[in-house]
Amino acid sequence: MSEASGETACEGLAGARLRVAVEAPRHTSIAAPLDYTCGHALLPGTLVRVPLGAREVAGVVWEPADSAGPGQDESAGELVAPADLRAVRAVLDAMPALDPRWRAMVDFAASYYQRGLGELALAVLPPQLRQIDNGQLARRVKAATSAATAAFGEAPARPPLALNANQVAALEAFFADTRRPALLHGVTGSGKTEVYLHAAARALAQGGQVLVLVPEINLTPQLEARFAERFPQHLLASLHSALTPAQRLRHWLLAHLGRAQLVLGTRLAVFASMPRLALIVVDEEHDASFKQQEGARYSARDLAVWRAQQLGIPVLLGSATPSLETWRRVQQGRYRRLVLGSRIGEGELPRVRMVDMRQLPRAGSAQGAAPGAADDAPLAPALLGAVRERLERGEQSLLLLNRRGYAPVLHCPACGWKSDCPHCSAWRVFHKLDRTLRCHHCGLAERVPRACPECGNLDISPIGRGTEKLVEQLGAVLPGARIARIDADTTRGAGELVRQLAAVHDGEVDILVGTQILAKGHDFRRVTLVAAVNPDGALFSADFRAPERLFSLLMQAAGRAGRDAARASRSEMWIQTTVPAHPLYAALAAHDYEAFARAQLEERAAAGLPPFTHLALVRAEAREAAAAMAFLQAAAAQLAAMAVPQVRAYPPVPPAMARLADVERVQMLLESTSRPALHKALSQWLPGLNALRAAHRGVIRWAVDVDPQAI
Ligand code: ADP
Ligand code: ZN
Ligand code: ZN
């Protein structure tokens, strides 16, 4: 870093003292900002590079440090004399400082999710900002500025659709009371996106910026195209993890500079710096992908609500199947519910049909198979007949099976060997097409053995069924049918998913077999049959959110059928199940989210689960389970000694997936009916936990997950 590169020099002892949120080195934690000096005052929110130990790291000036007393440097907690404070090395002031409200959001998120401030601040900024110098930054800013101007074209906008009465009512109600977050509740195809577009138009007309959060990257192209078409005179920036670092910085800068009026992105976009933010939309607010699963485990949906309330701007949460957290807040009157009744136009919701798999003959080959789990027949006869009808009419069928590969496990009937993963508590999945056994958790892939590795038996056999096998079976009974498999294995290459979906849209496919990738967002005009081939597992899962996820997946999948009004009347959703009378399926058949939510909330209340209680998990990982366990037991003893009221701590236990990639995991659950009490306990306890870590060398890492998705 030199003056020549455009850095603003910062040497000089007589200068101002600053508090800087610094990027923490891996696996360390620096909770609070550190003190540095600079020859001249720097605006809070300015990006800097500072020395930290022997290295130089990125940081953000958080606040001026006004006292003349001893300061806090990287020796964490130890105070140093003012004269010993180190100077900021470089100042990146070629872009405007991050504004106080952005910093307040990061402050809030760091304390709520119990992470270091600097760690979070730097993690949510584009990675390139940590690497480039001020001269490079100046060039990027200039490029972003001129690109924005060049993008203003003369392409007339696609005119907005005239809203129907439900949509008008929802939009008016939305803007009539912006103090409370609003849930826009409507099934797929009920016109939610059109309401987003109209709401956005209003915010844009007043010169505001609009942030639209979407769950997954493969949903973005369609939504992005609709926004781009509707608002060609406005610049749209997208922010998601599939961008190159250069693109990500460019788009982020467009938002930060206020050039992009529209920002569309996945969870990380909730942290976009948007000086004129006037509206936030969270599409599919119930989606689990809004919760970050590593590092700072934040919920982008929850932060979006916080951010809107902080700014006093409206926030719209859209869903056909709201999360139970959101639903409960509606019931409490904390959120408003705006309802879009039915589908637009003639589009009817598909008729839901249950296939009782108990009525079918027991599977022949697979040992221990449940009645009806007839993995040697592709589908129940009635369902297969319905698929045939579609084939004859030139319509498409979509078959959902949430298990990729050929079979989830290989088995030796002679000695009982199963294809377990040596590194994880999981089976290795048999992939027939490339003859491998693959662990879907650690990635270990080996050629399928010819014979049982334990006893040499040549007759090892697959148990159960994944998408590969279903395609094979269908091919055998429906010769000539064009069958496409779409799952994580077939969509690895860049653009693969888009290409395969295009083939579906162009009518080059008769039957689609795939995992939940297929259920979301896509607008398949020719699909008139959707079937869940084997969905029962989620009903009996140890994961308390599994039924909620299944219901929303099936509702969403049902929404794939009959989107074309001309075909809607014969569209159907089929469920193969051994519990056809299950209340979840009954609610699904009636398209009755409220009945489902009522039943689930009763169960959650009885079991003391969210949204009736608040949870936090402390996780520890070590090579030896005993080391992780010892650490958490010592931690539990610390917590018990603190005797925090209203917080219940459960003893540390291994999770269902105890070993992953040779790392053993142990976790400890904290529960409270009071969110403040839980947070008080965590923030009092964490410094002790941090200190304890030093005495437990076997522990590789530990982390807190506030509001965990699964326990
Ligand atoms: P959702 O987001 O709830 O799935 P969309 O907004 O995508 O619903 O609407 C579903 C379909 O209906 C889309 O093709 C959309 O263009 C159309 N549509 C939405 N609102 C209207 C309207 N007011 N008049 C005519 N068509 C509409
Ligand atoms: Zn064997
Ligand atoms: Zn593994």
Short mmCIF file of C-alpha atoms in Angstrom, two decimals, residues 17-275:
data_model
loop_
_atom_site.label_atom_id
_atom_site.label_comp_id
_atom_site.label_asym_id
_atom_site.label_seq_id
_atom_site.Cartn_x
_atom_site.Cartn_y
_atom_site.Cartn_z
CA ARG A 17 -8.46 8.31 17.59
CA LEU A 18 -10.88 5.91 15.93
CA ARG A 19 -12.77 2.82 16.85
CA VAL A 20 -12.50 0.33 14.02
CA ALA A 21 -14.50 -2.86 13.46
CA VAL A 22 -11.89 -5.24 12.09
CA GLU A 23 -12.05 -8.45 10.17
CA ALA A 24 -11.15 -11.20 12.60
CA PRO A 25 -8.71 -13.89 11.52
CA ARG A 26 -10.30 -17.30 10.96
CA HIS A 27 -11.62 -19.07 14.04
CA THR A 28 -10.93 -16.17 16.33
CA SER A 29 -13.38 -13.77 17.72
CA ILE A 30 -12.94 -10.07 18.28
CA ALA A 31 -16.21 -8.94 19.72
CA ALA A 32 -15.75 -5.20 19.90
CA PRO A 33 -14.14 -2.59 17.65
CA LEU A 34 -10.47 -1.79 18.33
CA ASP A 35 -8.82 1.58 18.72
CA TYR A 36 -6.46 3.07 16.15
CA THR A 37 -5.17 6.52 15.33
CA CYS A 38 -5.19 8.50 12.14
CA GLY A 39 -3.55 11.82 11.19
CA HIS A 40 -6.94 13.29 10.47
CA ALA A 41 -10.48 12.57 11.48
CA LEU A 42 -12.30 9.94 9.42
CA LEU A 43 -16.03 9.71 8.96
CA PRO A 44 -17.58 6.73 10.71
CA GLY A 45 -18.43 4.17 8.04
CA THR A 46 -15.15 4.72 6.17
CA LEU A 47 -13.38 1.61 4.97
CA VAL A 48 -9.79 1.26 6.19
CA ARG A 49 -6.93 -1.18 6.40
CA VAL A 50 -5.31 -1.56 9.78
CA PRO A 51 -2.51 -3.58 11.35
CA LEU A 52 -3.62 -6.51 13.48
CA GLY A 53 -0.75 -8.37 15.07
CA ALA A 54 1.70 -9.09 12.29
CA ARG A 55 -0.84 -8.72 9.50
CA GLU A 56 -2.96 -6.11 7.88
CA VAL A 57 -6.73 -6.51 7.76
CA ALA A 58 -9.74 -4.64 6.46
CA GLY A 59 -11.90 -2.67 8.82
CA VAL A 60 -14.70 -0.16 9.01
CA VAL A 61 -14.40 2.98 11.12
CA TRP A 62 -17.26 2.45 13.53
CA GLU A 63 -17.20 5.54 15.67
CA PRO A 64 -14.81 8.20 16.81
CA ALA A 65 -13.11 7.19 20.04
CA ASP A 66 -13.51 10.34 22.04
CA SER A 67 -11.82 9.64 25.34
CA ALA A 68 -8.17 10.44 25.83
CA GLY A 69 -7.76 7.50 28.21
CA PRO A 70 -6.22 4.15 27.44
CA GLY A 71 -7.46 2.44 24.32
CA GLN A 72 -8.28 -1.11 23.40
CA ASP A 73 -6.13 -2.83 20.85
CA GLU A 74 -5.95 -6.30 19.44
CA SER A 75 -4.65 -7.77 22.67
CA ALA A 76 -8.40 -8.04 23.28
CA GLY A 77 -9.39 -6.61 26.56
CA GLU A 78 -6.06 -5.20 27.60
CA LEU A 79 -5.84 -1.45 27.60
CA VAL A 80 -2.92 0.36 26.03
CA ALA A 81 -1.68 3.89 26.44
CA PRO A 82 -2.75 6.36 23.74
CA ALA A 83 0.80 6.70 22.52
CA ASP A 84 1.01 2.97 21.89
CA LEU A 85 -2.06 2.77 19.67
CA ARG A 86 -1.26 1.86 16.10
CA ALA A 87 -2.06 3.99 13.09
CA VAL A 88 -4.53 3.16 10.36
CA ARG A 89 -2.51 1.97 7.34
CA ALA A 90 -4.78 2.95 4.49
CA VAL A 91 -8.04 4.78 4.00
CA LEU A 92 -10.45 3.75 1.25
CA ASP A 93 -12.44 6.91 0.96
CA ALA A 94 -13.09 6.75 -2.77
CA MET A 95 -16.60 5.63 -1.99
CA PRO A 96 -19.05 7.27 0.38
CA ALA A 97 -18.95 6.06 3.99
CA LEU A 98 -21.43 3.41 5.13
CA ASP A 99 -24.27 5.30 6.71
CA PRO A 100 -25.22 5.20 10.41
CA ARG A 101 -28.33 3.16 9.75
CA TRP A 102 -26.36 0.50 7.94
CA ARG A 103 -23.97 0.35 10.86
CA ALA A 104 -26.85 0.17 13.30
CA MET A 105 -28.23 -2.85 11.43
CA VAL A 106 -24.89 -4.61 11.53
CA ASP A 107 -24.56 -3.71 15.23
CA PHE A 108 -27.95 -5.21 15.89
CA ALA A 109 -27.29 -8.36 13.85
CA ALA A 110 -23.91 -8.94 15.50
CA SER A 111 -25.36 -8.74 18.97
CA TYR A 112 -28.54 -10.65 18.16
CA TYR A 113 -26.69 -13.51 16.49
CA GLN A 114 -23.78 -13.33 18.93
CA ARG A 115 -20.98 -12.68 16.45
CA GLY A 116 -18.05 -10.31 16.39
CA LEU A 117 -19.01 -6.91 15.00
CA GLY A 118 -16.06 -6.61 12.62
CA GLU A 119 -16.37 -10.20 11.52
CA LEU A 120 -19.99 -9.66 10.52
CA ALA A 121 -19.45 -6.22 8.99
CA LEU A 122 -16.67 -7.47 6.73
CA ALA A 123 -18.42 -10.74 5.94
CA VAL A 124 -21.46 -8.98 4.53
CA LEU A 125 -19.51 -6.54 2.38
CA PRO A 126 -18.35 -7.68 -1.08
CA PRO A 127 -15.12 -9.68 -0.62
CA GLN A 128 -13.23 -7.53 -3.11
CA LEU A 129 -13.54 -4.53 -0.81
CA ARG A 130 -11.15 -6.34 1.50
CA GLN A 131 -8.52 -6.66 -1.19
CA ILE A 132 -8.44 -3.60 -3.40
CA ASP A 133 -6.73 -0.29 -2.70
CA ASN A 134 -8.23 3.15 -2.83
CA GLY A 135 -7.12 3.80 -6.41
CA GLN A 136 -8.77 0.59 -7.61
CA LEU A 137 -11.86 1.46 -5.63
CA ALA A 138 -11.99 4.91 -7.22
CA ARG A 139 -11.95 3.27 -10.67
CA ARG A 140 -14.74 0.87 -9.72
CA VAL A 141 -16.83 3.72 -8.38
CA LYS A 142 -16.29 5.66 -11.56
CA ALA A 143 -17.19 2.69 -13.74
CA ALA A 144 -20.35 2.05 -11.72
CA THR A 145 -21.35 5.67 -12.03
CA SER A 146 -20.93 5.85 -15.78
CA ALA A 147 -22.47 2.43 -16.38
CA ALA A 148 -25.52 3.55 -14.54
CA THR A 149 -25.93 6.57 -16.75
CA ALA A 150 -25.37 4.56 -19.91
CA ALA A 151 -28.04 2.10 -18.92
CA PHE A 152 -30.77 4.69 -19.00
CA GLY A 153 -32.41 3.76 -22.27
CA GLU A 154 -35.43 4.88 -24.26
CA ALA A 155 -37.09 0.71 -24.32
CA PRO A 156 -40.85 1.51 -23.50
CA ALA A 157 -41.78 -0.17 -20.22
CA ARG A 158 -44.09 -3.17 -20.32
CA PRO A 159 -47.32 -1.62 -19.05
CA PRO A 160 -48.54 -2.74 -15.64
CA LEU A 161 -51.52 -5.09 -15.52
CA ALA A 162 -54.71 -3.61 -14.13
CA LEU A 163 -54.94 -5.08 -10.66
CA ASN A 164 -57.98 -7.11 -9.72
CA ALA A 165 -60.12 -6.17 -6.74
CA ASN A 166 -58.19 -8.36 -4.30
CA GLN A 167 -54.89 -6.94 -5.42
CA VAL A 168 -56.12 -3.35 -5.23
CA ALA A 169 -57.43 -3.94 -1.72
CA ALA A 170 -54.14 -5.53 -0.65
CA LEU A 171 -52.06 -2.72 -2.11
CA GLU A 172 -54.18 0.01 -0.56
CA ALA A 173 -54.18 -1.69 2.83
CA PHE A 174 -50.43 -2.15 2.56
CA PHE A 175 -49.71 1.52 2.08
CA ALA A 176 -52.42 2.63 4.51
CA ASP A 177 -50.50 1.36 7.54
CA THR A 178 -46.79 0.98 7.12
CA ARG A 179 -45.89 0.67 10.76
CA ARG A 180 -46.61 -3.02 10.93
CA PRO A 181 -45.04 -5.57 8.59
CA ALA A 182 -47.54 -7.03 6.16
CA LEU A 183 -47.97 -10.65 5.14
CA LEU A 184 -49.23 -10.99 1.58
CA HIS A 185 -50.94 -14.35 1.72
CA GLY A 186 -51.94 -16.00 -1.51
CA VAL A 187 -51.42 -19.26 -3.36
CA THR A 188 -49.04 -19.55 -6.28
CA GLY A 189 -50.56 -17.69 -9.20
CA SER A 190 -52.78 -15.48 -7.07
CA GLY A 191 -50.96 -12.36 -8.22
CA LYS A 192 -48.51 -11.62 -5.40
CA THR A 193 -45.69 -10.67 -7.73
CA GLU A 194 -47.95 -8.21 -9.50
CA VAL A 195 -48.63 -6.57 -6.12
CA TYR A 196 -44.88 -6.37 -5.46
CA LEU A 197 -44.44 -4.65 -8.81
CA HIS A 198 -47.13 -2.09 -8.08
CA ALA A 199 -45.78 -1.43 -4.60
CA ALA A 200 -42.31 -1.02 -6.08
CA ALA A 201 -43.63 1.39 -8.70
CA ARG A 202 -44.95 3.65 -5.96
CA ALA A 203 -41.70 3.63 -4.00
CA LEU A 204 -39.66 4.26 -7.15
CA ALA A 205 -41.91 7.10 -8.24
CA GLN A 206 -41.00 8.90 -5.03
CA GLY A 207 -37.31 8.44 -5.68
CA GLY A 208 -36.86 5.57 -3.26
CA GLN A 209 -34.87 2.37 -3.61
CA VAL A 210 -36.53 -1.04 -3.43
CA LEU A 211 -35.03 -4.23 -2.04
CA VAL A 212 -36.52 -7.57 -3.11
CA LEU A 213 -35.30 -10.70 -1.34
CA VAL A 214 -35.81 -14.12 -2.91
CA PRO A 215 -34.91 -17.50 -1.45
CA GLU A 216 -32.83 -19.12 -4.10
CA ILE A 217 -30.77 -18.20 -7.03
CA ASN A 218 -32.67 -20.39 -9.46
CA LEU A 219 -35.80 -18.37 -8.71
CA THR A 220 -34.13 -15.10 -9.54
CA PRO A 221 -34.10 -15.06 -13.37
CA GLN A 222 -37.88 -15.09 -13.79
CA LEU A 223 -38.57 -12.53 -11.10
CA GLU A 224 -35.66 -10.41 -12.23
CA ALA A 225 -36.96 -10.44 -15.80
CA ARG A 226 -40.36 -9.27 -14.61
CA PHE A 227 -38.89 -6.36 -12.67
CA ALA A 228 -36.51 -5.45 -15.47
CA GLU A 229 -39.33 -5.49 -18.04
CA ARG A 230 -41.62 -3.40 -15.88
CA PHE A 231 -39.02 -0.79 -14.95
CA PRO A 232 -36.62 -0.43 -17.88
CA GLN A 233 -35.91 3.17 -16.92
CA HIS A 234 -34.49 2.05 -13.58
CA LEU A 235 -31.26 0.25 -12.97
CA LEU A 236 -31.59 -3.16 -11.33
CA ALA A 237 -28.73 -4.70 -9.38
CA SER A 238 -28.77 -8.34 -8.38
CA LEU A 239 -26.87 -9.67 -5.41
CA HIS A 240 -26.34 -13.36 -4.83
CA SER A 241 -23.54 -15.80 -4.26
CA ALA A 242 -23.36 -16.98 -7.89
CA LEU A 243 -21.91 -13.64 -9.03
CA THR A 244 -18.18 -13.32 -9.63
CA PRO A 245 -16.42 -11.20 -7.01
CA ALA A 246 -16.09 -8.38 -9.56
CA GLN A 247 -19.78 -8.48 -10.43
CA ARG A 248 -20.71 -8.60 -6.80
CA LEU A 249 -18.69 -5.48 -6.01
CA ARG A 250 -20.11 -3.70 -9.05
CA HIS A 251 -23.71 -4.46 -8.14
CA TRP A 252 -23.12 -3.65 -4.51
CA LEU A 253 -21.60 -0.30 -5.46
CA LEU A 254 -24.54 0.48 -7.74
CA ALA A 255 -26.82 0.05 -4.72
CA HIS A 256 -24.51 1.88 -2.32
CA LEU A 257 -24.12 4.83 -4.66
CA GLY A 258 -27.90 4.97 -5.08
CA ARG A 259 -27.57 4.33 -8.83
CA ALA A 260 -29.50 1.08 -8.76
CA GLN A 261 -33.01 1.82 -7.59
CA LEU A 262 -33.90 -1.85 -7.55
CA VAL A 263 -31.89 -4.49 -5.76
CA LEU A 264 -32.92 -8.10 -6.08
CA GLY A 265 -31.05 -10.76 -4.23
CA THR A 266 -30.77 -13.73 -1.93
CA ARG A 267 -30.29 -13.57 1.83
CA LEU A 268 -26.98 -11.71 1.75
CA ALA A 269 -28.70 -8.82 -0.05
CA VAL A 270 -30.47 -7.87 3.17
CA PHE A 271 -27.18 -6.20 4.11
CA ALA A 272 -26.94 -4.17 0.89
CA SER A 273 -26.14 -0.56 1.59
CA MET A 274 -29.07 1.41 0.15
CA PRO A 275 -29.10 5.07 1.16
#
